[in-house]
Amino acid sequence: SLGFLPQEDSGKKRVLVISNNEIDEIARQKKIIPGVELLARFVQLVVELGIPTTYVLIDGLDEDWETASNPDRICLMVGPLLSNLALMNSIPHLAFKVFAPTESSEILLSTSQIRKDRLMIIPIQWDDHGLLSILRNRLSYCSQQAVQSLTSVSSSEITDSDSELVKRAYGNPRHLILLGQFAIENRCQTLSDDSQFEDYLLRIEDFDAAAMRLDKMFGRNLSEHFDKT
């Protein structure tokens, strides 16, 4: 641990310096300071620098191999933090923002350990326009602008592949990306050495198969929990 001593305000900048004597004293005494107290001290030092609030952002909880399809594991990760009110609510000038997937949020809010009256819960809703923008930007970037829409790599039976995918994502960006991946994987599994160009094009059954695979991944029928329209 490092001890910081705030100097007097020089007029324009407030400078924090470290005292070698203080470091030696802490090391000699072998002080054990609780983590919450250490964090509170750090936040106060940030305030001394002129920054009124410290935000801790927690995101990407469903991007790990062990958590991508396991909402319960995500709950085990962030549950102890969200239930620690001494940490979440009692340190002035400190705020946590946790971006949790919908599936994990529902599980967390159903437990008695989470004080819903002490936490601000803000659902993030994505409309079709926003999801379409995410999809097309991702396609353009990953293809080096060669593919601007899934419709260009789909059979003629589908007039708007992007909308078909968005409809099955039920307002969830993570579901949208997974559906695209699953649809392409399903199409690839049907190919052989004799496949023609048309065989490589996405079909409506690929999107349906992708939606079924996503439902199975989360152990439920998503259509029962989200409005398709």
mmCIF file with all atom_site columns, C-alpha atoms in Angstrom, residues 34-178:
data_model
loop_
_atom_site.group_PDB
_atom_site.id
_atom_site.type_symbol
_atom_site.label_atom_id
_atom_site.label_alt_id
_atom_site.label_comp_id
_atom_site.label_asym_id
_atom_site.label_entity_id
_atom_site.label_seq_id
_atom_site.pdbx_PDB_ins_code
_atom_site.Cartn_x
_atom_site.Cartn_y
_atom_site.Cartn_z
_atom_site.occupancy
_atom_site.B_iso_or_equiv
_atom_site.pdbx_formal_charge
_atom_site.auth_seq_id
_atom_site.auth_comp_id
_atom_site.auth_asym_id
_atom_site.auth_atom_id
_atom_site.pdbx_PDB_model_num
ATOM 1   C CA . PRO A 1 34  ? -9.595  -3.105  5.347   1.00 0.00 ? 34  PRO A CA 1
ATOM 2   C CA . GLY A 1 35  ? -10.214 -2.963  1.625   1.00 0.00 ? 35  GLY A CA 1
ATOM 3   C CA . VAL A 1 36  ? -13.256 -0.693  1.981   1.00 0.00 ? 36  VAL A CA 1
ATOM 4   C CA . GLU A 1 37  ? -11.189 1.802   3.979   1.00 0.00 ? 37  GLU A CA 1
ATOM 5   C CA . LEU A 1 38  ? -8.387  1.729   1.411   1.00 0.00 ? 38  LEU A CA 1
ATOM 6   C CA . LEU A 1 39  ? -10.881 2.404   -1.359  1.00 0.00 ? 39  LEU A CA 1
ATOM 7   C CA . ALA A 1 40  ? -12.453 5.247   0.624   1.00 0.00 ? 40  ALA A CA 1
ATOM 8   C CA . ARG A 1 41  ? -9.017  6.808   1.095   1.00 0.00 ? 41  ARG A CA 1
ATOM 9   C CA . PHE A 1 42  ? -8.270  6.504   -2.608  1.00 0.00 ? 42  PHE A CA 1
ATOM 10  C CA . VAL A 1 43  ? -11.562 8.160   -3.554  1.00 0.00 ? 43  VAL A CA 1
ATOM 11  C CA . GLN A 1 44  ? -10.849 11.010  -1.153  1.00 0.00 ? 44  GLN A CA 1
ATOM 12  C CA . LEU A 1 45  ? -7.459  11.533  -2.785  1.00 0.00 ? 45  LEU A CA 1
ATOM 13  C CA . VAL A 1 46  ? -9.157  11.727  -6.172  1.00 0.00 ? 46  VAL A CA 1
ATOM 14  C CA . VAL A 1 47  ? -11.480 14.394  -4.755  1.00 0.00 ? 47  VAL A CA 1
ATOM 15  C CA . GLU A 1 48  ? -8.412  16.284  -3.549  1.00 0.00 ? 48  GLU A CA 1
ATOM 16  C CA . LEU A 1 49  ? -7.248  16.338  -7.166  1.00 0.00 ? 49  LEU A CA 1
ATOM 17  C CA . GLY A 1 50  ? -10.415 18.152  -8.109  1.00 0.00 ? 50  GLY A CA 1
ATOM 18  C CA . ILE A 1 51  ? -12.371 15.181  -9.500  1.00 0.00 ? 51  ILE A CA 1
ATOM 19  C CA . PRO A 1 52  ? -15.686 15.103  -7.606  1.00 0.00 ? 52  PRO A CA 1
ATOM 20  C CA . THR A 1 53  ? -16.748 11.521  -8.358  1.00 0.00 ? 53  THR A CA 1
ATOM 21  C CA . THR A 1 54  ? -15.008 8.224   -9.054  1.00 0.00 ? 54  THR A CA 1
ATOM 22  C CA . TYR A 1 55  ? -16.971 5.794   -11.250 1.00 0.00 ? 55  TYR A CA 1
ATOM 23  C CA . VAL A 1 56  ? -16.215 2.070   -11.333 1.00 0.00 ? 56  VAL A CA 1
ATOM 24  C CA . LEU A 1 57  ? -17.602 0.568   -14.548 1.00 0.00 ? 57  LEU A CA 1
ATOM 25  C CA . ILE A 1 58  ? -18.080 -3.211  -14.750 1.00 0.00 ? 58  ILE A CA 1
ATOM 26  C CA . ASP A 1 59  ? -18.892 -4.539  -18.202 1.00 0.00 ? 59  ASP A CA 1
ATOM 27  C CA . GLY A 1 60  ? -18.221 -7.519  -20.456 1.00 0.00 ? 60  GLY A CA 1
ATOM 28  C CA . LEU A 1 61  ? -19.525 -10.000 -17.895 1.00 0.00 ? 61  LEU A CA 1
ATOM 29  C CA . ASP A 1 62  ? -20.898 -12.298 -20.600 1.00 0.00 ? 62  ASP A CA 1
ATOM 30  C CA . GLU A 1 63  ? -17.839 -12.193 -22.868 1.00 0.00 ? 63  GLU A CA 1
ATOM 31  C CA . ASP A 1 64  ? -15.784 -14.808 -21.045 1.00 0.00 ? 64  ASP A CA 1
ATOM 32  C CA . TRP A 1 65  ? -15.819 -18.459 -22.125 1.00 0.00 ? 65  TRP A CA 1
ATOM 33  C CA . GLU A 1 66  ? -17.263 -19.574 -18.774 1.00 0.00 ? 66  GLU A CA 1
ATOM 34  C CA . THR A 1 67  ? -19.938 -16.868 -18.575 1.00 0.00 ? 67  THR A CA 1
ATOM 35  C CA . ALA A 1 68  ? -21.132 -16.363 -22.169 1.00 0.00 ? 68  ALA A CA 1
ATOM 36  C CA . SER A 1 69  ? -23.916 -18.922 -21.762 1.00 0.00 ? 69  SER A CA 1
ATOM 37  C CA . ASN A 1 70  ? -24.058 -19.159 -17.971 1.00 0.00 ? 70  ASN A CA 1
ATOM 38  C CA . PRO A 1 71  ? -26.057 -16.370 -16.275 1.00 0.00 ? 71  PRO A CA 1
ATOM 39  C CA . ASP A 1 72  ? -25.704 -18.105 -12.900 1.00 0.00 ? 72  ASP A CA 1
ATOM 40  C CA . ARG A 1 73  ? -21.912 -17.804 -13.016 1.00 0.00 ? 73  ARG A CA 1
ATOM 41  C CA . ILE A 1 74  ? -22.226 -14.084 -13.721 1.00 0.00 ? 74  ILE A CA 1
ATOM 42  C CA . CYS A 1 75  ? -24.416 -13.778 -10.628 1.00 0.00 ? 75  CYS A CA 1
ATOM 43  C CA . LEU A 1 76  ? -21.750 -15.502 -8.562  1.00 0.00 ? 76  LEU A CA 1
ATOM 44  C CA . MET A 1 77  ? -19.223 -12.963 -9.833  1.00 0.00 ? 77  MET A CA 1
ATOM 45  C CA . VAL A 1 78  ? -21.108 -9.730  -9.138  1.00 0.00 ? 78  VAL A CA 1
ATOM 46  C CA . GLY A 1 79  ? -23.575 -10.846 -6.467  1.00 0.00 ? 79  GLY A CA 1
ATOM 47  C CA . PRO A 1 80  ? -21.174 -10.334 -3.523  1.00 0.00 ? 80  PRO A CA 1
ATOM 48  C CA . LEU A 1 81  ? -20.374 -6.829  -4.793  1.00 0.00 ? 81  LEU A CA 1
ATOM 49  C CA . LEU A 1 82  ? -23.992 -5.768  -5.279  1.00 0.00 ? 82  LEU A CA 1
ATOM 50  C CA . SER A 1 83  ? -24.996 -7.119  -1.855  1.00 0.00 ? 83  SER A CA 1
ATOM 51  C CA . ASN A 1 84  ? -22.144 -5.294  -0.064  1.00 0.00 ? 84  ASN A CA 1
ATOM 52  C CA . LEU A 1 85  ? -23.962 -2.096  0.847   1.00 0.00 ? 85  LEU A CA 1
ATOM 53  C CA . ALA A 1 86  ? -21.026 -0.892  2.946   1.00 0.00 ? 86  ALA A CA 1
ATOM 54  C CA . LEU A 1 87  ? -19.061 -0.722  -0.268  1.00 0.00 ? 87  LEU A CA 1
ATOM 55  C CA . MET A 1 88  ? -21.793 0.238   -2.716  1.00 0.00 ? 88  MET A CA 1
ATOM 56  C CA . ASN A 1 89  ? -23.541 3.006   -0.749  1.00 0.00 ? 89  ASN A CA 1
ATOM 57  C CA . SER A 1 90  ? -21.440 4.234   2.157   1.00 0.00 ? 90  SER A CA 1
ATOM 58  C CA . ILE A 1 91  ? -18.354 5.714   0.446   1.00 0.00 ? 91  ILE A CA 1
ATOM 59  C CA . PRO A 1 92  ? -18.952 9.339   -0.555  1.00 0.00 ? 92  PRO A CA 1
ATOM 60  C CA . HIS A 1 93  ? -18.003 10.387  -4.092  1.00 0.00 ? 93  HIS A CA 1
ATOM 61  C CA . LEU A 1 94  ? -17.902 6.761   -5.304  1.00 0.00 ? 94  LEU A CA 1
ATOM 62  C CA . ALA A 1 95  ? -20.364 5.116   -7.694  1.00 0.00 ? 95  ALA A CA 1
ATOM 63  C CA . PHE A 1 96  ? -20.494 1.670   -9.279  1.00 0.00 ? 96  PHE A CA 1
ATOM 64  C CA . LYS A 1 97  ? -22.130 0.967   -12.622 1.00 0.00 ? 97  LYS A CA 1
ATOM 65  C CA . VAL A 1 98  ? -22.620 -2.700  -13.478 1.00 0.00 ? 98  VAL A CA 1
ATOM 66  C CA . PHE A 1 99  ? -23.753 -3.599  -16.994 1.00 0.00 ? 99  PHE A CA 1
ATOM 67  C CA . ALA A 1 100 ? -25.321 -7.032  -16.509 1.00 0.00 ? 100 ALA A CA 1
ATOM 68  C CA . PRO A 1 101 ? -27.072 -9.168  -19.153 1.00 0.00 ? 101 PRO A CA 1
ATOM 69  C CA . THR A 1 102 ? -30.838 -9.380  -18.881 1.00 0.00 ? 102 THR A CA 1
ATOM 70  C CA . GLU A 1 103 ? -30.779 -13.054 -17.890 1.00 0.00 ? 103 GLU A CA 1
ATOM 71  C CA . SER A 1 104 ? -28.373 -12.435 -15.003 1.00 0.00 ? 104 SER A CA 1
ATOM 72  C CA . SER A 1 105 ? -30.221 -9.317  -13.870 1.00 0.00 ? 105 SER A CA 1
ATOM 73  C CA . GLU A 1 106 ? -33.459 -11.245 -13.507 1.00 0.00 ? 106 GLU A CA 1
ATOM 74  C CA . ILE A 1 107 ? -31.737 -13.861 -11.342 1.00 0.00 ? 107 ILE A CA 1
ATOM 75  C CA . LEU A 1 108 ? -29.957 -11.260 -9.200  1.00 0.00 ? 108 LEU A CA 1
ATOM 76  C CA . LEU A 1 109 ? -33.123 -9.270  -8.559  1.00 0.00 ? 109 LEU A CA 1
ATOM 77  C CA . SER A 1 110 ? -34.979 -12.406 -7.488  1.00 0.00 ? 110 SER A CA 1
ATOM 78  C CA . THR A 1 111 ? -32.575 -13.061 -4.595  1.00 0.00 ? 111 THR A CA 1
ATOM 79  C CA . SER A 1 112 ? -33.100 -11.681 -1.086  1.00 0.00 ? 112 SER A CA 1
ATOM 80  C CA . GLN A 1 113 ? -29.425 -10.698 -0.771  1.00 0.00 ? 113 GLN A CA 1
ATOM 81  C CA . ILE A 1 114 ? -29.837 -7.861  -3.286  1.00 0.00 ? 114 ILE A CA 1
ATOM 82  C CA . ARG A 1 115 ? -31.477 -4.774  -1.793  1.00 0.00 ? 115 ARG A CA 1
ATOM 83  C CA . LYS A 1 116 ? -33.484 -3.439  -4.693  1.00 0.00 ? 116 LYS A CA 1
ATOM 84  C CA . ASP A 1 117 ? -34.548 -0.441  -2.592  1.00 0.00 ? 117 ASP A CA 1
ATOM 85  C CA . ARG A 1 118 ? -30.908 0.648   -2.183  1.00 0.00 ? 118 ARG A CA 1
ATOM 86  C CA . LEU A 1 119 ? -29.758 0.184   -5.772  1.00 0.00 ? 119 LEU A CA 1
ATOM 87  C CA . MET A 1 120 ? -30.803 2.136   -8.851  1.00 0.00 ? 120 MET A CA 1
ATOM 88  C CA . ILE A 1 121 ? -31.851 -0.311  -11.577 1.00 0.00 ? 121 ILE A CA 1
ATOM 89  C CA . ILE A 1 122 ? -32.065 1.065   -15.111 1.00 0.00 ? 122 ILE A CA 1
ATOM 90  C CA . PRO A 1 123 ? -33.068 -1.381  -17.887 1.00 0.00 ? 123 PRO A CA 1
ATOM 91  C CA . ILE A 1 124 ? -31.332 -0.634  -21.177 1.00 0.00 ? 124 ILE A CA 1
ATOM 92  C CA . GLN A 1 125 ? -33.711 -1.115  -24.075 1.00 0.00 ? 125 GLN A CA 1
ATOM 93  C CA . TRP A 1 126 ? -32.538 -1.426  -27.681 1.00 0.00 ? 126 TRP A CA 1
ATOM 94  C CA . ASP A 1 127 ? -34.946 -0.679  -30.493 1.00 0.00 ? 127 ASP A CA 1
ATOM 95  C CA . ASP A 1 128 ? -34.751 -2.276  -33.928 1.00 0.00 ? 128 ASP A CA 1
ATOM 96  C CA . HIS A 1 129 ? -33.022 0.754   -35.435 1.00 0.00 ? 129 HIS A CA 1
ATOM 97  C CA . GLY A 1 130 ? -30.215 0.572   -32.880 1.00 0.00 ? 130 GLY A CA 1
ATOM 98  C CA . LEU A 1 131 ? -29.747 -3.163  -33.369 1.00 0.00 ? 131 LEU A CA 1
ATOM 99  C CA . LEU A 1 132 ? -29.677 -2.773  -37.149 1.00 0.00 ? 132 LEU A CA 1
ATOM 100 C CA . SER A 1 133 ? -26.964 -0.154  -36.757 1.00 0.00 ? 133 SER A CA 1
ATOM 101 C CA . ILE A 1 134 ? -24.894 -2.482  -34.552 1.00 0.00 ? 134 ILE A CA 1
ATOM 102 C CA . LEU A 1 135 ? -25.269 -5.350  -37.016 1.00 0.00 ? 135 LEU A CA 1
ATOM 103 C CA . ARG A 1 136 ? -24.360 -3.361  -40.117 1.00 0.00 ? 136 ARG A CA 1
ATOM 104 C CA . ASN A 1 137 ? -21.431 -1.620  -38.459 1.00 0.00 ? 137 ASN A CA 1
ATOM 105 C CA . ARG A 1 138 ? -20.074 -4.981  -37.315 1.00 0.00 ? 138 ARG A CA 1
ATOM 106 C CA . LEU A 1 139 ? -20.522 -6.500  -40.775 1.00 0.00 ? 139 LEU A CA 1
ATOM 107 C CA . SER A 1 140 ? -18.812 -3.565  -42.447 1.00 0.00 ? 140 SER A CA 1
ATOM 108 C CA . TYR A 1 141 ? -15.874 -3.572  -40.051 1.00 0.00 ? 141 TYR A CA 1
ATOM 109 C CA . CYS A 1 142 ? -15.257 -7.320  -40.054 1.00 0.00 ? 142 CYS A CA 1
ATOM 110 C CA . SER A 1 143 ? -15.508 -7.580  -43.866 1.00 0.00 ? 143 SER A CA 1
ATOM 111 C CA . GLN A 1 144 ? -13.412 -4.461  -44.460 1.00 0.00 ? 144 GLN A CA 1
ATOM 112 C CA . GLN A 1 145 ? -16.527 -2.803  -45.887 1.00 0.00 ? 145 GLN A CA 1
ATOM 113 C CA . ALA A 1 146 ? -17.140 -5.619  -48.392 1.00 0.00 ? 146 ALA A CA 1
ATOM 114 C CA . VAL A 1 147 ? -20.440 -6.647  -46.745 1.00 0.00 ? 147 VAL A CA 1
ATOM 115 C CA . GLN A 1 148 ? -22.828 -3.928  -45.613 1.00 0.00 ? 148 GLN A CA 1
ATOM 116 C CA . SER A 1 149 ? -25.841 -6.154  -45.024 1.00 0.00 ? 149 SER A CA 1
ATOM 117 C CA . LEU A 1 150 ? -26.614 -9.850  -44.569 1.00 0.00 ? 150 LEU A CA 1
ATOM 118 C CA . THR A 1 151 ? -29.123 -9.529  -47.383 1.00 0.00 ? 151 THR A CA 1
ATOM 119 C CA . SER A 1 152 ? -26.216 -9.413  -49.857 1.00 0.00 ? 152 SER A CA 1
ATOM 120 C CA . VAL A 1 153 ? -25.157 -12.910 -48.752 1.00 0.00 ? 153 VAL A CA 1
ATOM 121 C CA . SER A 1 154 ? -28.667 -14.363 -48.464 1.00 0.00 ? 154 SER A CA 1
ATOM 122 C CA . SER A 1 155 ? -30.909 -16.197 -50.895 1.00 0.00 ? 155 SER A CA 1
ATOM 123 C CA . SER A 1 156 ? -33.558 -14.304 -52.828 1.00 0.00 ? 156 SER A CA 1
ATOM 124 C CA . GLU A 1 157 ? -36.328 -15.754 -50.650 1.00 0.00 ? 157 GLU A CA 1
ATOM 125 C CA . ILE A 1 158 ? -35.309 -13.273 -47.901 1.00 0.00 ? 158 ILE A CA 1
ATOM 126 C CA . THR A 1 159 ? -36.022 -9.644  -48.705 1.00 0.00 ? 159 THR A CA 1
ATOM 127 C CA . ASP A 1 160 ? -34.364 -8.220  -45.573 1.00 0.00 ? 160 ASP A CA 1
ATOM 128 C CA . SER A 1 161 ? -32.021 -10.577 -43.722 1.00 0.00 ? 161 SER A CA 1
ATOM 129 C CA . ASP A 1 162 ? -30.941 -7.915  -41.240 1.00 0.00 ? 162 ASP A CA 1
ATOM 130 C CA . SER A 1 163 ? -34.498 -7.409  -40.024 1.00 0.00 ? 163 SER A CA 1
ATOM 131 C CA . GLU A 1 164 ? -35.045 -11.167 -39.801 1.00 0.00 ? 164 GLU A CA 1
ATOM 132 C CA . LEU A 1 165 ? -32.036 -11.430 -37.506 1.00 0.00 ? 165 LEU A CA 1
ATOM 133 C CA . VAL A 1 166 ? -33.028 -8.417  -35.414 1.00 0.00 ? 166 VAL A CA 1
ATOM 134 C CA . LYS A 1 167 ? -36.546 -9.829  -34.960 1.00 0.00 ? 167 LYS A CA 1
ATOM 135 C CA . ARG A 1 168 ? -35.092 -12.969 -33.397 1.00 0.00 ? 168 ARG A CA 1
ATOM 136 C CA . ALA A 1 169 ? -32.696 -11.078 -31.092 1.00 0.00 ? 169 ALA A CA 1
ATOM 137 C CA . TYR A 1 170 ? -35.553 -9.763  -28.895 1.00 0.00 ? 170 TYR A CA 1
ATOM 138 C CA . GLY A 1 171 ? -33.844 -6.434  -28.240 1.00 0.00 ? 171 GLY A CA 1
ATOM 139 C CA . ASN A 1 172 ? -30.526 -7.863  -27.066 1.00 0.00 ? 172 ASN A CA 1
ATOM 140 C CA . PRO A 1 173 ? -27.242 -6.908  -28.841 1.00 0.00 ? 173 PRO A CA 1
ATOM 141 C CA . ARG A 1 174 ? -25.413 -9.968  -27.518 1.00 0.00 ? 174 ARG A CA 1
ATOM 142 C CA . HIS A 1 175 ? -28.163 -12.240 -28.842 1.00 0.00 ? 175 HIS A CA 1
ATOM 143 C CA . LEU A 1 176 ? -27.956 -10.459 -32.179 1.00 0.00 ? 176 LEU A CA 1
ATOM 144 C CA . ILE A 1 177 ? -24.246 -11.213 -32.606 1.00 0.00 ? 177 ILE A CA 1
ATOM 145 C CA . LEU A 1 178 ? -24.674 -14.816 -31.483 1.00 0.00 ? 178 LEU A CA 1
#
